[in-house]
Coordinates of N, CA and C in Angstrom, one line a residue:
X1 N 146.0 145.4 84.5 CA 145.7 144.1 85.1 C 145.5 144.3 86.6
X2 N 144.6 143.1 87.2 CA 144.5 143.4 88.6 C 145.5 143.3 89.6
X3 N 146.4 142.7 89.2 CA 147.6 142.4 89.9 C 148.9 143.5 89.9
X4 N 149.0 144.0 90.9 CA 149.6 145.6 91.6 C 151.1 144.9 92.2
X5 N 152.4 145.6 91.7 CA 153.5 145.0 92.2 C 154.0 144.2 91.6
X6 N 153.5 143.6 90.8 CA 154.4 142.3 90.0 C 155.2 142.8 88.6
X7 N 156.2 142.3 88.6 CA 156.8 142.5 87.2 C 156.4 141.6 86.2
X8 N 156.2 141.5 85.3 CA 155.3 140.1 84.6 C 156.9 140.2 83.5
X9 N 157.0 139.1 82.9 CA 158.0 138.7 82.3 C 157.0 138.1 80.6
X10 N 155.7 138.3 80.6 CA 154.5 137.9 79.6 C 153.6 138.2 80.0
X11 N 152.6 139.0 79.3 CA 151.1 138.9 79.3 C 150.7 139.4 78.1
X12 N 149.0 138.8 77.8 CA 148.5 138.9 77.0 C 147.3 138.5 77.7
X13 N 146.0 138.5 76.3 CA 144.3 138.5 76.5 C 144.1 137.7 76.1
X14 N 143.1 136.6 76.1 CA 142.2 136.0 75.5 C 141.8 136.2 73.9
X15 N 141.8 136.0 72.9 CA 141.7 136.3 71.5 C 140.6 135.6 71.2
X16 N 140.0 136.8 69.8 CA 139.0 136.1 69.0 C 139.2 136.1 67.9
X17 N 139.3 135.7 67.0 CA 139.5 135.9 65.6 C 141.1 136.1 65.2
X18 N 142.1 135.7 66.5 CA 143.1 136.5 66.6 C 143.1 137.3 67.1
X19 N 142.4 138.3 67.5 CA 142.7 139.8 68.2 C 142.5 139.7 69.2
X20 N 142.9 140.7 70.1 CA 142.8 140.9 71.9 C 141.2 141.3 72.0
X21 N 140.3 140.9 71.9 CA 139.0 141.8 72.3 C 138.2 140.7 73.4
X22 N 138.6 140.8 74.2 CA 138.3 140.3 75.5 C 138.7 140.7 76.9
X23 N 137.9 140.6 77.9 CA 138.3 141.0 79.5 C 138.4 139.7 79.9
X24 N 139.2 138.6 79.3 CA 140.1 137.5 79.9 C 141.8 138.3 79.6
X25 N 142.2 138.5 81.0 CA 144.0 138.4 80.8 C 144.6 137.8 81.6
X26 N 145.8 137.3 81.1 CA 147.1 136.5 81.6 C 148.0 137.2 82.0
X27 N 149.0 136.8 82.4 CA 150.2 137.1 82.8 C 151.2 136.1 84.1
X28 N 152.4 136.6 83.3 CA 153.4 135.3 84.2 C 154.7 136.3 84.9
X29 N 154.6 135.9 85.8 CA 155.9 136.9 86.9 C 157.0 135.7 87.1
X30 N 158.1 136.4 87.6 CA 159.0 134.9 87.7 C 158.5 133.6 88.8
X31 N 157.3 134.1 89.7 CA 156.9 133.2 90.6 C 155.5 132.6 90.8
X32 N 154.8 133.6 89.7 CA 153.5 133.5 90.0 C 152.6 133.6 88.3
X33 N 151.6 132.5 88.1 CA 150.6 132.5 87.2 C 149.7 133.5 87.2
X34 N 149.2 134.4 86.5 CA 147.7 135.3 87.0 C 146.9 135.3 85.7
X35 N 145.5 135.2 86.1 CA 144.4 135.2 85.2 C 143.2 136.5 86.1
X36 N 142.6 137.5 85.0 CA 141.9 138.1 85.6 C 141.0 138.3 84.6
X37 N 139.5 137.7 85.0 CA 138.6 138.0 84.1 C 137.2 139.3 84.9
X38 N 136.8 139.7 83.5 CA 136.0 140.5 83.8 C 136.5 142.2 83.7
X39 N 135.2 142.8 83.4 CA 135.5 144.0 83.3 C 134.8 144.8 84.4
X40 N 133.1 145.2 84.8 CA 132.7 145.4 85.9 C 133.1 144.5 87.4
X41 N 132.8 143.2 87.0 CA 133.2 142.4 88.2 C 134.2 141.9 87.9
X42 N 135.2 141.7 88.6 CA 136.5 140.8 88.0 C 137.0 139.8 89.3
X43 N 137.4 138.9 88.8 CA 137.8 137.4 89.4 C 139.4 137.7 89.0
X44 N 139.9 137.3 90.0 CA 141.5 137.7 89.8 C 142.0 136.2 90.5
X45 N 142.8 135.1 89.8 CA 143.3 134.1 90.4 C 144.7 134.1 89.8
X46 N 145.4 133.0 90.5 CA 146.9 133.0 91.1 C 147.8 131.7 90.8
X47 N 148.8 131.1 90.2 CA 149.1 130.3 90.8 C 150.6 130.2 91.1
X48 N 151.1 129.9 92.4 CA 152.4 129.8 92.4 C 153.2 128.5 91.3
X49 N 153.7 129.0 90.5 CA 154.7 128.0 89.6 C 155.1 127.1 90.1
X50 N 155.8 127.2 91.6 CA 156.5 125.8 91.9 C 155.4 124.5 92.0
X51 N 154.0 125.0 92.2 CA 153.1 124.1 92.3 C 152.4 123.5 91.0
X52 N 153.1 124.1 89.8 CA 152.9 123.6 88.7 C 153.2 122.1 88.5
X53 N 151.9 120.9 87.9 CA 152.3 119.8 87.8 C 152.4 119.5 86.3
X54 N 151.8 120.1 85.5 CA 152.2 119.6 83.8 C 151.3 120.8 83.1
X55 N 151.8 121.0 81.9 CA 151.7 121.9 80.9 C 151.2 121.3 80.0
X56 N 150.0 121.8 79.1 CA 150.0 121.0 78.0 C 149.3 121.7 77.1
X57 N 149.4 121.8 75.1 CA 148.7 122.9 74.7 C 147.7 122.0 73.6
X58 N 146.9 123.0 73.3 CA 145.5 122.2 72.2 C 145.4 123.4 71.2
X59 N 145.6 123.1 69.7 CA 145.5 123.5 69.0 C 144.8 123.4 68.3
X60 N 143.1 123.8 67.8 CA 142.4 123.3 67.1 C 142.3 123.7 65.7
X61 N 142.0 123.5 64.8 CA 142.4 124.0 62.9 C 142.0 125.3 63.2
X62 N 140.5 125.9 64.0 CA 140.9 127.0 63.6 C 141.6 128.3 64.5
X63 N 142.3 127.8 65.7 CA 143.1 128.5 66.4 C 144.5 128.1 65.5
X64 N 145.0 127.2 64.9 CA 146.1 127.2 63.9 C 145.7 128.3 63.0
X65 N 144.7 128.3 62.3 CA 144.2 129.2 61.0 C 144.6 130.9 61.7
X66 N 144.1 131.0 62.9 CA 144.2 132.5 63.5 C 145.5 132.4 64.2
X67 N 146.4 131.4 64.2 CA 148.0 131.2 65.2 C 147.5 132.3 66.6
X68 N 146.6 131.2 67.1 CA 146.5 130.9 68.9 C 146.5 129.3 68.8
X69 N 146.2 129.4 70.5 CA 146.3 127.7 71.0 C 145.9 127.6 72.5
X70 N 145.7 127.2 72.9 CA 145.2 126.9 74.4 C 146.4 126.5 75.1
X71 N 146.9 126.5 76.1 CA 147.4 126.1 77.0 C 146.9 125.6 78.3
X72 N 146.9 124.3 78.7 CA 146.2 123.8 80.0 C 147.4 123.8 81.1
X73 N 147.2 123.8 81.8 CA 148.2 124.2 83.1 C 147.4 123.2 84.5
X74 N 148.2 122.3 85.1 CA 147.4 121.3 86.1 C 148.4 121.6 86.9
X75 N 147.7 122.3 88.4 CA 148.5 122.7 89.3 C 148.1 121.7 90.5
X76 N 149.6 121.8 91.8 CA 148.4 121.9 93.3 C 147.7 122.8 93.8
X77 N 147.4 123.4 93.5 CA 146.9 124.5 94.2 C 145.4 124.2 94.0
X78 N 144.5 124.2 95.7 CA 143.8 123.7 95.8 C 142.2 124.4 95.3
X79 N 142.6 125.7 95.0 CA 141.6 126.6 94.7 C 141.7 126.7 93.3
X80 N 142.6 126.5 92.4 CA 142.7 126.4 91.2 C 143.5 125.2 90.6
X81 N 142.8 123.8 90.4 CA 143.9 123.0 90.3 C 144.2 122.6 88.4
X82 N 143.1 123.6 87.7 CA 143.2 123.7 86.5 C 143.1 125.2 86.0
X83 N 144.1 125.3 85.1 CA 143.9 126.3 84.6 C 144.2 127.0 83.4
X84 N 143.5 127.2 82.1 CA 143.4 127.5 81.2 C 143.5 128.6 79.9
X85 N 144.9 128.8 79.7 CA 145.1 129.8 78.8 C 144.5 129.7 77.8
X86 N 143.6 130.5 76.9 CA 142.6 130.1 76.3 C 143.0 131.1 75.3
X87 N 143.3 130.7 73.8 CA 143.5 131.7 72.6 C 144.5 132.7 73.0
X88 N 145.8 132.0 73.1 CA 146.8 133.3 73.2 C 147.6 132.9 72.2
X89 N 148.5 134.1 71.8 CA 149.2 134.0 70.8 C 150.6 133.3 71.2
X90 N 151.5 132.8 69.8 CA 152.4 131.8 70.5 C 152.6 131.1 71.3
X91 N 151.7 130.6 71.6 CA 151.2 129.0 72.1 C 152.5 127.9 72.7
X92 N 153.6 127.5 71.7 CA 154.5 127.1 72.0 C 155.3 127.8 72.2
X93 N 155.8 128.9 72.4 CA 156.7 129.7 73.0 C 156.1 130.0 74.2
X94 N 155.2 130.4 74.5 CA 154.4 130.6 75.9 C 155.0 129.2 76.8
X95 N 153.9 128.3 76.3 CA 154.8 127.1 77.4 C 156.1 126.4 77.3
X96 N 156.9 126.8 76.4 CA 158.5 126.9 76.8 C 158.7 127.9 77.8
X97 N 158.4 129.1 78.0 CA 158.6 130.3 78.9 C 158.0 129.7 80.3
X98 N 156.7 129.3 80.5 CA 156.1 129.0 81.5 C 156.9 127.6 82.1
X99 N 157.4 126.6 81.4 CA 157.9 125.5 81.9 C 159.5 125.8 82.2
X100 N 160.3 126.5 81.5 CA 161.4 127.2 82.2 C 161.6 128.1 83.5
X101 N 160.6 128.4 83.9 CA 160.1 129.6 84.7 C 159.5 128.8 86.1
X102 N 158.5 127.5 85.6 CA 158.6 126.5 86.8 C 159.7 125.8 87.2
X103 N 160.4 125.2 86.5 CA 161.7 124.9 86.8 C 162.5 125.7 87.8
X104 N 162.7 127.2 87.2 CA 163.7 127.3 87.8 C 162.9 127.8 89.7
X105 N 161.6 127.8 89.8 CA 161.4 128.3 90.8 C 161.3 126.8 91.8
X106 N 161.2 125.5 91.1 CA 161.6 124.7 91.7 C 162.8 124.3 92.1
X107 N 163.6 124.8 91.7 CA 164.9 124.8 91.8 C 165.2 125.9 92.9
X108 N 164.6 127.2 92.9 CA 164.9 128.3 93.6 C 164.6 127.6 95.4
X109 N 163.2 126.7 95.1 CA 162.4 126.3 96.6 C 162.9 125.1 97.0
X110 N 163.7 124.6 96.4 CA 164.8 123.2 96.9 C 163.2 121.8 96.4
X111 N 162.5 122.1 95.4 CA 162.0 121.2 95.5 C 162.2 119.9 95.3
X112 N 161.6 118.8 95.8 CA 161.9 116.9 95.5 C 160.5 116.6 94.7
X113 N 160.7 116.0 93.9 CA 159.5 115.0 93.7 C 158.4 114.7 94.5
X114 N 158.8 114.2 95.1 CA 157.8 113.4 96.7 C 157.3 114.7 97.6
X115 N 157.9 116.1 97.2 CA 157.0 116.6 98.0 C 155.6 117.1 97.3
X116 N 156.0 117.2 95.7 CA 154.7 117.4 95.0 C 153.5 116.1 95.0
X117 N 154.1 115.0 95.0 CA 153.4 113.5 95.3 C 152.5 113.7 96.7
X118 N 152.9 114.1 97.5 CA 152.6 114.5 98.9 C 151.3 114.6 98.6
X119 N 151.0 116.2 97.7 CA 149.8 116.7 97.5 C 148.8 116.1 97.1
X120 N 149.7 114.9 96.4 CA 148.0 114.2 95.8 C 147.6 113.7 96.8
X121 N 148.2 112.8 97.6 CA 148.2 111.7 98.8 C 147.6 112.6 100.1
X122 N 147.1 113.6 99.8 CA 146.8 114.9 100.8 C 145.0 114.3 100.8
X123 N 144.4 113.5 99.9 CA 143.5 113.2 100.0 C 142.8 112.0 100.6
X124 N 142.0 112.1 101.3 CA 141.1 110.9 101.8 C 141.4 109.4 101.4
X125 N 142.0 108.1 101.8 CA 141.9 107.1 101.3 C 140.9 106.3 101.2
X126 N 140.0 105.8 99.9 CA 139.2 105.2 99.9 C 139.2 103.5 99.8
X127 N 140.5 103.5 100.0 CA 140.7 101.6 100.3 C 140.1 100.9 99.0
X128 N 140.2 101.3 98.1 CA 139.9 100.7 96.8 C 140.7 99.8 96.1
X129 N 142.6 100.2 96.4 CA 143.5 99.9 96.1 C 144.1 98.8 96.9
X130 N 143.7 98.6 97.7 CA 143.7 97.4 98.9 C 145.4 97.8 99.5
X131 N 146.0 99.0 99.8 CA 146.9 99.2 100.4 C 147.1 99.2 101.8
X132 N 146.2 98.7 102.4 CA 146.3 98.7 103.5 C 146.0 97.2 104.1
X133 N 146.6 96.6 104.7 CA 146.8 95.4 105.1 C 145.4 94.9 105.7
X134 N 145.6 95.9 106.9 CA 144.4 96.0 107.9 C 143.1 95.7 107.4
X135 N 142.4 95.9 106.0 CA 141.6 96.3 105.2 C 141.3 94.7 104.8
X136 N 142.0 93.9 104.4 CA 142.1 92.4 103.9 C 141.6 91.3 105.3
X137 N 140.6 90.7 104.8 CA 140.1 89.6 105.7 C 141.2 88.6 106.1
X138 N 141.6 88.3 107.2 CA 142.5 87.3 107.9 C 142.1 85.9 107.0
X139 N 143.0 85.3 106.0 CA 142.6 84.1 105.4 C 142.8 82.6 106.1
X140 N 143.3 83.1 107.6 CA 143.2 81.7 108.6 C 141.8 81.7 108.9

């Protein structure tokens, strides 16, 4: 894998039919998500865990029939804020591993709620929501 120095605690490939025959891989370190696709060219992305916001997996009849599953992963991270485990094997064991492993690194980084809220609110207000006072016509 592209990633030099990490200890991975999981990795695996991308599956077809069930089997590893793909240049999509995964891997999970205790701090960090990695995806590296490609065999000549390769794209290597990243995500820090604590910036993990929800996990969630899709199992379609015939990823049950071959036991894979997809795993979706919705991060902050602004360069990757989706990111897609695609046909790995043990599916629900994977994201018990991955959602234990965010945890504890939010736990490691003293995280609060409100600082991950932060990130959404990190975006442009478009006053649609009428939260701003200023925004509303004077009704005298």
């Amino acid at each position: 894998m592209g990633f030099k120095g990490a200890m991975y605690i999981w990795k695996d490939r991308k599956r077809f039919l069930g089997m590893p025959l793909s240049f999509t891989r995964y891997a999970i370190s205790k701090d960090r998500l990695f995806l590296s696709v490609g065999l000549f060219s390769v794209r290597d992305e990243e995500i820090l865990l604590y910036r993990v916001r929800d996990i969630s997996i899709r199992r379609t009849l015939w990823q049950r029939i071959f036991g894979v599953g997809s795993i979706n992963v919705t991060s902050a991270d602004k360069s990757t804020p989706q990111l897609v485990l695609k046909n790995i094997k043990h599916p629900l064991d994977i994201k018990e591993l991955l959602h234990e492993n965010v945890e504890e690194c939010k736990i490691r980084r003293r995280m609060r709620v409100s600082e991950m809220m932060a990130d959404i609110h990190d975006e442009p207000d478009d006053d649609s929501d009428l939260d701003d006072f200023d925004d509303v016509p004077d009704a005298t």
